[in-house]
XYZ file of C-alpha atoms in Angstrom:
699
model
C -50.924 -28.594 -50.641
C -49.848 -31.416 -48.393
C -50.069 -30.789 -44.674
C -46.825 -30.497 -42.675
C -46.496 -32.944 -39.851
C -44.903 -32.049 -36.508
C -41.456 -33.352 -37.479
C -41.423 -31.194 -40.618
C -42.243 -28.087 -38.560
C -39.443 -28.815 -36.125
C -36.914 -29.347 -38.950
C -37.974 -26.129 -40.701
C -37.749 -24.199 -37.437
C -34.213 -25.486 -36.794
C -33.185 -24.572 -40.354
C -34.563 -21.048 -39.928
C -32.769 -20.624 -36.602
C -29.521 -21.879 -38.074
C -29.807 -19.520 -41.038
C -30.494 -16.562 -38.765
C -27.565 -17.478 -36.545
C -25.259 -17.771 -39.536
C -26.123 -14.328 -40.899
C -25.987 -12.563 -37.521
C -22.663 -14.054 -36.424
C -20.252 -11.250 -35.642
C -23.117 -8.750 -35.429
C -25.220 -9.847 -32.457
C -23.105 -12.724 -31.158
C -19.509 -14.017 -31.372
C -18.408 -10.406 -31.848
C -14.585 -10.410 -32.150
C -12.801 -8.427 -29.469
C -9.326 -6.980 -29.217
C -7.550 -9.712 -27.210
C -5.416 -7.145 -25.382
C -7.927 -4.355 -24.900
C -8.679 -5.552 -21.387
C -5.229 -4.582 -20.207
C -5.904 -1.079 -21.410
C -9.378 -0.690 -20.031
C -7.444 0.816 -17.167
C -8.753 4.125 -18.411
C -11.492 3.252 -15.941
C -9.145 1.650 -13.442
C -10.466 -1.821 -14.228
C -8.514 -4.923 -13.302
C -11.351 -7.382 -13.173
C -10.599 -10.986 -12.431
C -7.043 -10.387 -11.247
C -5.996 -11.792 -7.916
C -4.309 -9.524 -5.374
C -2.675 -12.540 -3.713
C 0.895 -12.699 -5.039
C 1.492 -16.207 -3.667
C -1.618 -17.461 -5.406
C -0.522 -15.713 -8.596
C 2.942 -17.287 -8.457
C 1.461 -20.743 -7.848
C -1.005 -20.365 -10.719
C 1.726 -19.348 -13.161
C 4.517 -21.584 -11.873
C 6.837 -18.746 -10.776
C 9.571 -18.933 -8.192
C 10.752 -15.298 -8.262
C 8.747 -12.066 -8.110
C 10.295 -8.679 -8.901
C 8.274 -5.871 -7.320
C 8.803 -2.291 -8.436
C 7.932 1.109 -7.040
C 8.429 3.497 -9.938
C 7.583 7.137 -10.655
C 9.309 7.785 -13.982
C 9.621 4.240 -15.330
C 13.276 3.586 -14.488
C 12.587 1.269 -11.544
C 10.050 -0.616 -13.656
C 12.662 -0.966 -16.401
C 15.247 -2.296 -13.927
C 12.684 -4.763 -12.567
C 11.974 -6.065 -16.063
C 15.670 -6.387 -16.809
C 16.318 -8.291 -13.586
C 13.425 -10.655 -14.233
C 14.641 -11.366 -17.755
C 18.221 -11.928 -16.610
C 17.098 -14.241 -13.811
C 15.304 -16.312 -16.411
C 17.955 -16.355 -19.146
C 21.006 -16.852 -16.889
C 19.635 -18.995 -14.069
C 16.395 -20.489 -15.338
C 14.279 -18.826 -12.659
C 10.608 -18.503 -13.495
C 9.970 -14.833 -12.881
C 7.083 -12.398 -12.670
C 7.345 -8.593 -12.651
C 4.810 -7.030 -10.288
C 3.553 -3.497 -9.821
C 3.445 -2.907 -6.053
C -0.047 -1.419 -6.213
C -1.490 -4.570 -7.794
C -1.069 -6.832 -4.750
C -1.720 -7.088 -1.007
C 1.055 -7.875 1.462
C -0.628 -9.246 4.553
C 0.394 -12.792 3.557
C 4.140 -12.247 3.218
C 4.540 -14.242 6.429
C 3.531 -17.392 4.515
C 5.628 -16.609 1.435
C 7.224 -19.937 0.424
C 10.811 -20.443 1.566
C 11.833 -21.850 -1.837
C 10.878 -18.613 -3.607
C 12.485 -15.172 -3.610
C 11.142 -11.624 -3.820
C 13.042 -8.682 -5.288
C 12.208 -5.058 -4.490
C 13.266 -2.286 -6.877
C 12.218 0.881 -5.084
C 12.557 4.483 -6.173
C 12.398 7.274 -3.616
C 10.271 10.190 -4.748
C 10.531 13.781 -3.555
C 11.488 14.240 0.059
C 11.789 10.591 1.043
C 8.311 9.644 -0.151
C 7.212 6.401 -1.805
C 6.322 6.510 -5.478
C 2.621 6.760 -6.272
C 2.294 3.025 -6.930
C 4.135 2.115 -3.695
C 2.132 4.219 -1.233
C -0.140 1.407 0.018
C 2.742 -1.083 0.280
C 4.889 1.373 2.237
C 2.011 2.301 4.538
C 1.332 -1.361 5.264
C 4.984 -2.098 6.018
C 5.337 0.903 8.340
C 2.106 -0.074 10.108
C 3.427 -3.623 10.544
C 6.612 -2.142 11.979
C 4.711 0.042 14.447
C 2.265 -2.690 15.437
C -0.719 -0.972 13.837
C -1.211 -3.847 11.372
C -0.624 -7.604 11.401
C -0.029 -10.339 8.875
C -2.978 -12.563 8.048
C -1.424 -15.626 9.725
C 0.163 -13.737 12.623
C 0.978 -15.701 15.758
C 0.943 -13.821 19.048
C 4.439 -13.227 20.345
C 6.150 -14.056 17.059
C 8.699 -11.265 16.579
C 10.114 -12.819 13.396
C 7.062 -13.561 11.212
C 9.164 -13.291 8.028
C 11.791 -15.868 9.020
C 11.199 -17.807 5.780
C 11.102 -14.731 3.535
C 14.089 -14.186 1.231
C 14.485 -10.903 -0.572
C 16.733 -8.779 -2.755
C 16.659 -4.974 -2.701
C 17.837 -2.111 -4.887
C 16.942 1.552 -4.494
C 16.861 4.450 -6.902
C 17.551 7.837 -5.357
C 19.210 11.212 -5.710
C 21.915 12.333 -3.298
C 20.929 15.965 -3.711
C 17.852 15.227 -1.603
C 18.136 15.008 2.163
C 16.347 11.655 2.364
C 18.529 9.862 -0.157
C 17.170 6.400 -1.025
C 14.971 6.422 2.054
C 12.460 3.955 0.603
C 14.837 1.053 0.087
C 16.597 1.762 3.385
C 13.383 1.786 5.406
C 11.884 -1.257 3.698
C 15.148 -3.179 4.117
C 15.279 -2.331 7.842
C 11.659 -3.334 8.407
C 11.999 -6.633 6.536
C 15.182 -7.560 8.411
C 13.626 -6.573 11.745
C 10.768 -8.973 10.994
C 13.227 -11.808 10.354
C 13.531 -11.717 6.561
C 16.854 -12.699 4.996
C 18.316 -10.264 2.486
C 20.428 -11.839 -0.250
C 23.377 -9.689 -1.295
C 23.741 -6.026 -0.423
C 20.877 -3.569 -0.569
C 21.992 -1.636 -3.638
C 21.580 2.084 -4.129
C 21.621 3.970 -7.428
C 22.358 7.694 -7.469
C 20.697 9.820 -10.108
C 22.157 12.961 -8.567
C 25.693 11.828 -9.364
C 24.643 10.596 -12.798
C 25.745 7.058 -11.920
C 22.384 5.304 -11.631
C 22.966 2.830 -14.470
C 26.533 1.966 -13.444
C 25.454 1.623 -9.801
C 22.796 -0.852 -10.900
C 25.225 -2.873 -13.038
C 27.868 -2.928 -10.296
C 25.302 -4.087 -7.706
C 23.635 -6.876 -9.627
C 26.655 -9.062 -10.430
C 27.604 -9.833 -6.794
C 23.873 -10.094 -6.032
C 23.505 -12.842 -8.660
C 26.423 -14.747 -7.146
C 24.905 -14.520 -3.676
C 21.490 -15.569 -4.971
C 22.897 -18.514 -6.921
C 24.748 -19.736 -3.836
C 21.744 -19.292 -1.527
C 19.229 -20.990 -3.833
C 21.562 -23.563 -5.451
C 21.160 -22.063 -8.915
C 23.388 -22.969 -11.824
C 24.288 -20.277 -14.296
C 23.881 -21.099 -17.946
C 24.821 -19.354 -21.164
C 22.343 -16.541 -21.646
C 20.426 -16.885 -24.902
C 17.843 -14.358 -26.001
C 14.345 -15.577 -25.213
C 11.644 -13.149 -26.345
C 9.116 -11.979 -23.807
C 6.721 -10.815 -26.501
C 5.447 -12.326 -29.723
C 5.173 -9.877 -32.620
C 2.890 -10.824 -35.526
C 2.440 -8.720 -38.642
C -1.221 -8.515 -39.642
C -1.707 -8.587 -43.409
C -5.475 -8.612 -42.877
C -5.509 -5.161 -41.241
C -4.678 -1.676 -42.478
C -3.858 1.328 -40.274
C -7.278 2.746 -41.122
C -9.099 -0.183 -39.469
C -11.183 0.904 -36.483
C -9.540 -1.563 -34.086
C -5.958 -0.492 -34.862
C -4.318 1.778 -32.286
C -2.349 4.589 -33.925
C -1.054 6.100 -30.698
C -4.205 6.129 -28.579
C -3.271 5.161 -25.006
C -6.294 2.965 -24.344
C -9.579 1.647 -25.735
C -11.678 4.616 -24.655
C -9.405 6.996 -26.533
C -9.526 4.700 -29.563
C -13.322 4.809 -29.583
C -13.453 8.531 -28.909
C -15.188 8.035 -25.568
C -12.397 9.172 -23.244
C -13.486 9.782 -19.675
C -11.904 10.170 -16.256
C -10.350 9.609 -13.913
C -7.310 10.989 -15.714
C -4.021 9.624 -14.432
C -0.765 7.894 -15.370
C -2.638 5.449 -17.589
C -5.277 7.728 -19.010
C -4.522 11.310 -20.094
C -6.999 14.069 -20.808
C -6.523 15.549 -24.278
C -6.745 19.189 -23.240
C -7.019 22.259 -25.442
C -4.244 24.824 -25.103
C -6.017 28.080 -24.319
C -2.953 30.291 -24.573
C 0.760 30.006 -25.296
C 3.547 32.537 -25.502
C 7.283 32.864 -25.176
C 8.361 34.687 -22.017
C 11.797 35.329 -23.490
C 13.920 34.285 -26.441
C 17.707 34.458 -26.441
C 20.453 33.003 -28.590
C 20.819 30.004 -26.279
C 17.384 29.528 -24.733
C 13.725 30.360 -24.834
C 11.039 30.055 -22.194
C 7.411 29.078 -22.669
C 4.221 29.940 -20.828
C 1.348 27.604 -21.692
C -2.230 27.698 -20.383
C -4.070 24.362 -20.491
C -7.870 24.383 -20.347
C -9.342 21.603 -18.167
C -12.854 23.048 -17.890
C -14.438 20.219 -19.893
C -12.846 17.494 -17.765
C -13.220 16.378 -14.169
C -9.590 17.365 -13.511
C -9.010 19.506 -10.459
C -5.772 20.766 -9.008
C -4.462 22.574 -5.972
C -1.892 25.313 -5.984
C 1.535 23.636 -5.826
C 0.560 20.475 -7.725
C 2.318 19.124 -10.837
C 0.937 18.697 -14.331
C 2.124 15.806 -16.492
C 2.510 16.330 -20.226
C 2.449 13.196 -22.404
C 5.058 13.792 -25.092
C 5.316 12.681 -28.693
C 8.693 11.792 -30.203
C 10.013 14.104 -32.898
C 9.539 12.951 -36.485
C 13.254 13.072 -37.280
C 13.998 10.668 -34.409
C 11.105 8.368 -35.338
C 12.485 8.177 -38.884
C 16.017 7.575 -37.603
C 14.831 4.789 -35.305
C 12.787 3.003 -37.968
C 15.614 3.341 -40.503
C 18.213 2.029 -38.041
C 16.267 -1.175 -37.457
C 15.184 -1.723 -41.058
C 11.539 -0.855 -40.442
C 11.142 2.333 -42.454
C 9.533 0.582 -45.448
C 6.917 -1.086 -43.254
C 6.361 1.663 -40.726
C 2.602 1.503 -41.290
C 2.399 -2.301 -41.159
C -0.081 -3.428 -38.501
C 1.336 -5.674 -35.795
C -0.077 -7.634 -32.895
C 2.091 -7.853 -29.793
C 1.300 -10.279 -27.015
C 3.106 -11.653 -24.006
C 4.503 -15.143 -24.507
C 4.024 -15.659 -20.776
C 0.705 -15.048 -19.062
C 2.362 -12.601 -16.663
C 4.076 -10.472 -19.348
C 2.446 -7.054 -19.777
C 2.540 -5.465 -23.229
C 3.390 -1.793 -22.538
C 1.030 -0.412 -25.179
C -2.307 -1.390 -26.740
C -2.393 -3.502 -29.909
C -2.952 -4.084 -32.782
C -0.864 -1.071 -33.722
C 1.847 -0.064 -36.200
C 5.625 0.158 -35.990
C 5.352 3.923 -36.537
C 2.830 4.397 -33.726
C 4.968 2.433 -31.271
C 8.073 4.475 -32.061
C 6.223 7.805 -32.110
C 3.980 7.524 -29.056
C 5.096 4.648 -26.840
C 8.878 4.063 -26.823
C 11.499 6.253 -25.151
C 13.594 6.252 -28.338
C 15.350 9.511 -27.384
C 16.434 8.376 -23.923
C 19.938 7.467 -22.744
C 21.352 4.068 -23.675
C 22.440 1.451 -21.160
C 25.494 -0.792 -21.470
C 23.290 -3.776 -20.725
C 21.076 -2.992 -23.719
C 24.113 -2.594 -25.989
C 25.241 -6.058 -24.855
C 21.783 -7.460 -25.588
C 21.904 -6.061 -29.138
C 25.416 -7.401 -29.866
C 24.342 -10.896 -31.097
C 22.134 -9.228 -33.711
C 24.856 -7.025 -35.202
C 25.028 -6.823 -39.006
C 28.538 -8.347 -39.044
C 31.219 -9.805 -36.802
C 33.273 -6.615 -36.681
C 30.339 -4.627 -35.336
C 29.458 -7.440 -32.949
C 32.962 -7.292 -31.497
C 32.687 -3.524 -30.980
C 29.236 -3.869 -29.396
C 30.542 -6.477 -26.973
C 33.424 -4.194 -26.046
C 31.043 -1.276 -25.457
C 28.809 -3.476 -23.329
C 31.661 -4.757 -21.212
C 34.009 -1.767 -20.932
C 32.572 1.021 -18.788
C 35.187 3.595 -19.812
C 34.934 2.826 -23.526
C 31.136 3.081 -23.308
C 31.421 6.435 -21.527
C 33.791 7.850 -24.148
C 31.795 6.686 -27.160
C 28.174 6.801 -26.007
C 27.120 8.209 -22.648
C 29.361 11.298 -22.556
C 27.943 12.291 -25.943
C 24.326 11.806 -24.793
C 23.414 9.600 -27.757
C 20.082 7.826 -28.004
C 19.978 4.245 -29.258
C 19.661 5.080 -32.970
C 22.336 7.759 -32.788
C 24.605 5.332 -30.915
C 24.245 2.636 -33.561
C 24.766 5.220 -36.304
C 28.003 6.288 -34.621
C 29.162 2.665 -34.587
C 27.945 1.426 -37.961
C 27.278 4.546 -40.031
C 24.163 4.198 -42.148
C 24.177 0.385 -42.080
C 20.817 -0.869 -40.751
C 20.322 -3.447 -38.004
C 17.404 -5.493 -39.399
C 18.272 -8.635 -37.413
C 17.290 -7.058 -34.085
C 13.933 -8.574 -33.028
C 11.254 -5.954 -32.452
C 10.418 -7.782 -29.230
C 13.923 -6.966 -27.952
C 13.362 -3.271 -28.666
C 10.100 -3.368 -26.706
C 11.866 -5.062 -23.803
C 15.008 -2.896 -23.864
C 13.594 0.600 -24.282
C 11.530 2.339 -21.620
C 7.904 3.105 -22.187
C 7.855 6.834 -22.843
C 6.919 8.615 -19.635
C 4.948 11.807 -18.995
C 7.081 14.802 -18.034
C 6.078 16.660 -14.878
C 6.038 20.437 -14.448
C 5.313 22.496 -11.346
C 2.010 24.240 -11.998
C 2.580 28.004 -12.202
C -0.978 29.110 -11.484
C -3.365 29.251 -8.529
C -6.388 26.989 -8.408
C -8.186 29.729 -6.494
C -7.509 32.328 -9.181
C -8.007 30.068 -12.220
C -9.425 26.680 -11.346
C -10.064 25.681 -14.973
C -6.704 26.685 -16.416
C -3.370 25.125 -15.569
C -0.229 27.137 -16.309
C 3.120 25.634 -17.331
C 6.435 27.500 -17.329
C 9.252 25.682 -19.123
C 12.681 26.345 -20.590
C 12.939 24.784 -24.057
C 15.928 22.492 -23.981
C 18.455 22.420 -26.818
C 22.024 21.708 -25.719
C 25.164 21.385 -27.804
C 27.344 18.652 -26.303
C 31.099 18.893 -27.009
C 32.203 16.002 -29.218
C 28.674 14.943 -30.093
C 27.370 15.089 -33.670
C 23.863 15.819 -32.388
C 22.263 18.642 -30.434
C 20.558 17.300 -27.304
C 16.945 18.400 -27.530
C 14.268 18.147 -24.857
C 11.533 15.815 -26.048
C 8.606 17.510 -24.332
C 9.660 21.155 -24.250
C 10.272 21.203 -28.013
C 6.906 19.461 -28.505
C 5.271 22.271 -26.495
C 7.168 24.863 -28.519
C 5.881 23.293 -31.740
C 2.333 23.492 -30.358
C 2.897 27.160 -29.522
C 4.200 27.855 -33.033
C 1.185 26.077 -34.534
C -1.208 28.062 -32.349
C 0.400 31.283 -33.542
C -0.130 30.492 -37.208
C 2.888 28.487 -38.340
C 1.436 25.730 -40.569
C 4.592 23.574 -40.351
C 6.323 24.188 -37.028
C 9.804 22.719 -36.671
C 11.489 24.024 -33.505
C 15.243 23.376 -33.623
C 14.722 21.357 -36.800
C 12.200 19.004 -35.188
C 8.743 18.171 -36.476
C 5.923 16.545 -34.530
C 2.638 14.786 -35.279
C 0.862 17.704 -33.654
C -2.632 16.607 -34.645
C -2.120 13.287 -32.868
C -3.465 9.857 -33.786
C -6.353 10.160 -36.268
C -6.180 13.970 -35.858
C -7.607 13.654 -32.335
C -5.326 16.433 -31.031
C -6.260 18.851 -33.806
C -7.149 22.352 -32.711
C -3.983 22.527 -30.559
C -4.483 19.903 -27.868
C -2.032 18.139 -25.573
C -2.533 14.996 -23.413
C -2.135 15.735 -19.686
C -2.972 14.621 -16.179
C -2.395 16.138 -12.727
C -0.270 14.694 -9.943
C -0.971 15.984 -6.479
C 1.950 17.308 -4.467
C 2.732 18.034 -0.812
C 4.351 21.346 -1.822
C 1.673 23.624 -0.414
C 1.076 27.050 1.086
C 0.327 27.023 4.824
C -3.374 26.474 5.618
C -3.434 29.837 7.408
C -3.057 32.661 4.809
C -1.784 35.027 7.516
C 1.359 32.916 7.960
C 4.449 34.516 6.409
C 6.113 32.671 3.538
C 9.643 32.938 2.150
C 10.150 31.559 -1.352
C 13.391 30.971 -3.244
C 12.986 30.206 -6.947
C 15.511 31.235 -9.602
C 14.719 30.753 -13.300
C 11.766 28.469 -13.965
C 12.050 27.399 -10.335
C 9.778 30.397 -9.766
C 6.899 28.513 -11.443
C 5.061 27.244 -8.326
C 5.695 30.572 -6.591
C 3.860 32.426 -9.328
C 0.935 30.204 -8.307
C 1.551 30.902 -4.612
C 1.704 34.686 -5.061
C -1.248 34.646 -7.465
C -3.239 32.804 -4.800
C -2.330 35.264 -2.062
C -3.173 38.178 -4.346
C -6.606 36.657 -4.989
C -7.080 36.149 -1.232
C -6.119 39.750 -0.514
C -8.514 41.023 -3.190
C -11.347 39.112 -1.498
C -10.531 40.613 1.896
C -8.604 37.715 3.447
C -5.729 38.847 5.710
C -2.465 37.723 4.072
C 0.876 37.362 5.803
C 4.260 38.610 4.644
C 5.091 37.067 1.259
C 8.755 37.291 0.211
C 10.047 35.962 -3.109
C 13.732 35.636 -3.975
C 14.011 35.383 -7.759
C 17.164 35.067 -9.815
C 18.052 35.008 -13.502
C 20.943 35.993 -15.751
C 19.979 39.486 -16.865
C 17.083 41.781 -16.035
C 16.606 42.718 -19.681
C 16.842 39.131 -20.932
C 15.147 36.529 -18.752
C 13.318 38.341 -15.945
C 10.114 36.338 -16.377
C 6.658 37.445 -15.208
C 7.837 40.964 -14.386
C 4.416 42.462 -15.198
C 2.678 39.760 -13.138
C 4.787 40.581 -10.069
C 3.859 44.256 -10.436
C 0.167 43.311 -10.657
C 0.375 41.086 -7.574
C 2.190 43.876 -5.729
C -0.761 46.191 -6.365
C -3.088 43.587 -4.821
C -0.871 42.651 -1.876
C 0.752 45.991 -1.104
C 3.505 45.878 1.500
C 2.740 42.210 2.221
C 4.640 41.267 -0.963
C 8.365 41.737 -1.489
C 10.256 40.668 -4.604
C 14.020 40.436 -4.134
C 15.972 39.851 -7.339
C 19.437 38.540 -8.209
C 20.660 39.150 -11.771
C 23.802 37.064 -11.940
C 25.354 38.570 -15.082
C 24.361 42.220 -14.864
C 27.159 43.303 -12.542
C 30.913 42.886 -12.186
C 30.419 39.896 -9.862
C 27.901 37.109 -10.089
C 25.077 37.441 -7.593
C 22.726 34.543 -6.880
C 19.609 34.088 -4.749
C 21.601 32.691 -1.827
C 23.594 35.942 -1.682
C 20.387 37.972 -1.487
C 19.082 35.605 1.177
C 22.193 36.274 3.244
C 21.789 40.054 2.848
C 18.288 39.796 4.342
C 19.351 37.397 7.087
C 17.996 39.418 10.007
C 14.490 39.721 8.516
C 14.424 36.084 7.408
C 15.498 34.802 10.817
C 12.922 36.959 12.613
C 10.128 35.671 10.400
C 11.200 32.053 10.942
C 11.757 32.384 14.691
C 9.010 34.776 15.794
C 6.292 34.090 13.235
C 7.027 30.481 12.200
C 7.229 31.503 8.556
C 7.230 28.746 5.946
C 10.360 28.448 3.801
C 10.184 27.120 0.225
C 12.801 26.286 -2.408
C 12.187 25.277 -6.019
C 14.690 24.594 -8.794
C 18.041 22.895 -9.260
C 18.721 20.356 -6.517
C 22.415 19.732 -7.143
C 23.675 23.304 -6.740
C 21.141 26.008 -5.937
C 19.050 24.113 -3.378
C 22.157 22.946 -1.515
C 23.601 26.463 -1.485
C 20.335 27.882 -0.186
C 20.204 25.256 2.568
C 23.808 26.031 3.589
C 23.135 29.771 3.543
C 20.058 29.359 5.725
C 22.043 27.274 8.229
C 24.755 29.948 8.374
C 22.423 32.917 8.780
C 20.387 31.194 11.513
C 23.609 30.363 13.363
C 24.812 33.979 13.121
C 21.491 35.627 13.956
C 20.739 33.355 16.916
C 24.275 33.061 18.249
C 24.372 29.259 17.999
C 26.783 26.807 16.406
C 26.303 25.642 12.818
C 25.680 22.129 14.120
C 22.833 23.442 16.265
C 21.569 25.453 13.303
C 21.595 22.330 11.120
C 19.329 20.670 13.666
C 16.987 23.688 13.534
C 16.732 23.390 9.746
C 16.206 19.615 9.972
C 13.376 20.204 12.431
C 11.858 22.715 10.002
C 11.966 20.091 7.255
C 10.426 17.433 9.498
C 7.501 19.718 10.363
C 7.028 20.851 6.708
C 8.037 24.386 7.643
C 10.850 23.946 5.069
C 9.659 22.479 1.767
C 11.439 21.760 -1.520
C 10.266 21.093 -5.063
C 13.588 20.409 -6.747
C 15.047 18.439 -9.630
C 18.490 17.364 -10.818
């Protein structure tokens, strides 16, 4: 055998290496990755490689307008996206939508004068910033008070934002005392620092049910003012997709990398871990579920969620978020309406056509998964979205009607909003069973909210049951006059279906609805529900001996069950507990008096420290509500507030009950203390300011 020289050895070695590399490609190296998984690694809170300098980000991406949003339920984020898109399509502005928590603000004093910032700010609770706006709001208030400075601050400069131009719109609820406080405070601070607001600072009112129309009425004059200030020319708006949608013939729904409703990569791989939050739910087992009452019109659920195998903790008074799934009948309706029913399980990739566009769900995925788990397909429809769909109508006649609906507020109210129709129901009412296959799927992604978790006041005590979270919820099913559809609560009916399944029904269909109860890839099997906890400022006083007065009719009693349960547990362990008074109201004692046995149990633990005062509005000749009972006990209530600094709590309907309770308290304090109602109003305001008066209310 001939000897190999050195060159031969080298050549053979290279050939062997090349062969090995070829056969290990995709196994040990060049492993393909989901191109969008990084955006959803936020299960671990990761945002690696992203700058927190908004000016730098705008320069890198060639943007001249940033739309910041502070959003709790997704509406402010939706408005921000709509504004950014409109700025681009109508005026050619290069826009970026920015989550307030993603950036720092100490360089706003060097924000370029040829750019503009928009702030879409929701007010949460009692005048608080939304969760994602807390750091921004704290920085701005510290700047205002002198406790913080801008990075390029010049001593003595009282107008550091003289070159800063901004636009502002707030989302609020007039049933709360601090209506739209966020946008008002931020606007005042920015103007004080020399910034120039363009147009009016708009305010939308969810309490009056006019949020959408307030937004539409505000933005048109704002655009005119902005165009004049920045020398913009309006052009004919033509649809320009934000997202590219590609059908993947090479993938099936069974492929490991295809998301079938999983919220992020960890859930896809079955390695879910905390922290659990608005981007990463914990799939929790339901330990117990039962109906507290069932009547012809309503039923009420009690659900116990087991968090013992997670790192989730809660405090009495917090909220639990339930991540809902859309009902099967509405998923089918949606896919049929847009001509997607035959390819519901087709795998699609969705990616932003601009580097700053965020896809609101992980991909690759399927049309069915998007409609079932990610889109708010059952939510109310906006006139602006109807207008956006008009060019893609099946025929000219329908296009004309869509344009009229989009432009005529009264016509839209009569045909759509007063009947509480979702988008598919609305298009069915206009076009019958005719599908709308010309509508780009990208437009549906842009125009419909990302489905949001629903929040419930936790009805248990973390001291009494730290590993179980209780939910108390009325199942919503409302017949609307003139509407062909019954308005059904997305999440409450989902919970009812889970309860029915847990109690042995193999095919639960509450109110004719069916749900994918076992979740994507059967990951929710065994009766599980995705949840996370949101911490609240609605808390018992730190000193258990302090008296508390609670007003909570209906399911507004939920957090107070937790409060009383906590005080009962404290009393059982020998802790001195102060006077604990609960005003509870419902329709009839024999129908919807919830937790009656629990109150009796807590009474045995607390003795005379606990008083339950009831108001059954339909049991007598005249309707009696909690505010009437409050008035009857005015002397005792006033004495507890005045002499013992008792804490006063209200939970429930903001528009009617909470206002009536506030007015009643003002009147009884005025009468008992011999002061004017104006003076009494100031007393109640001072109680609110010191957290002696707390509310957990909704509209």
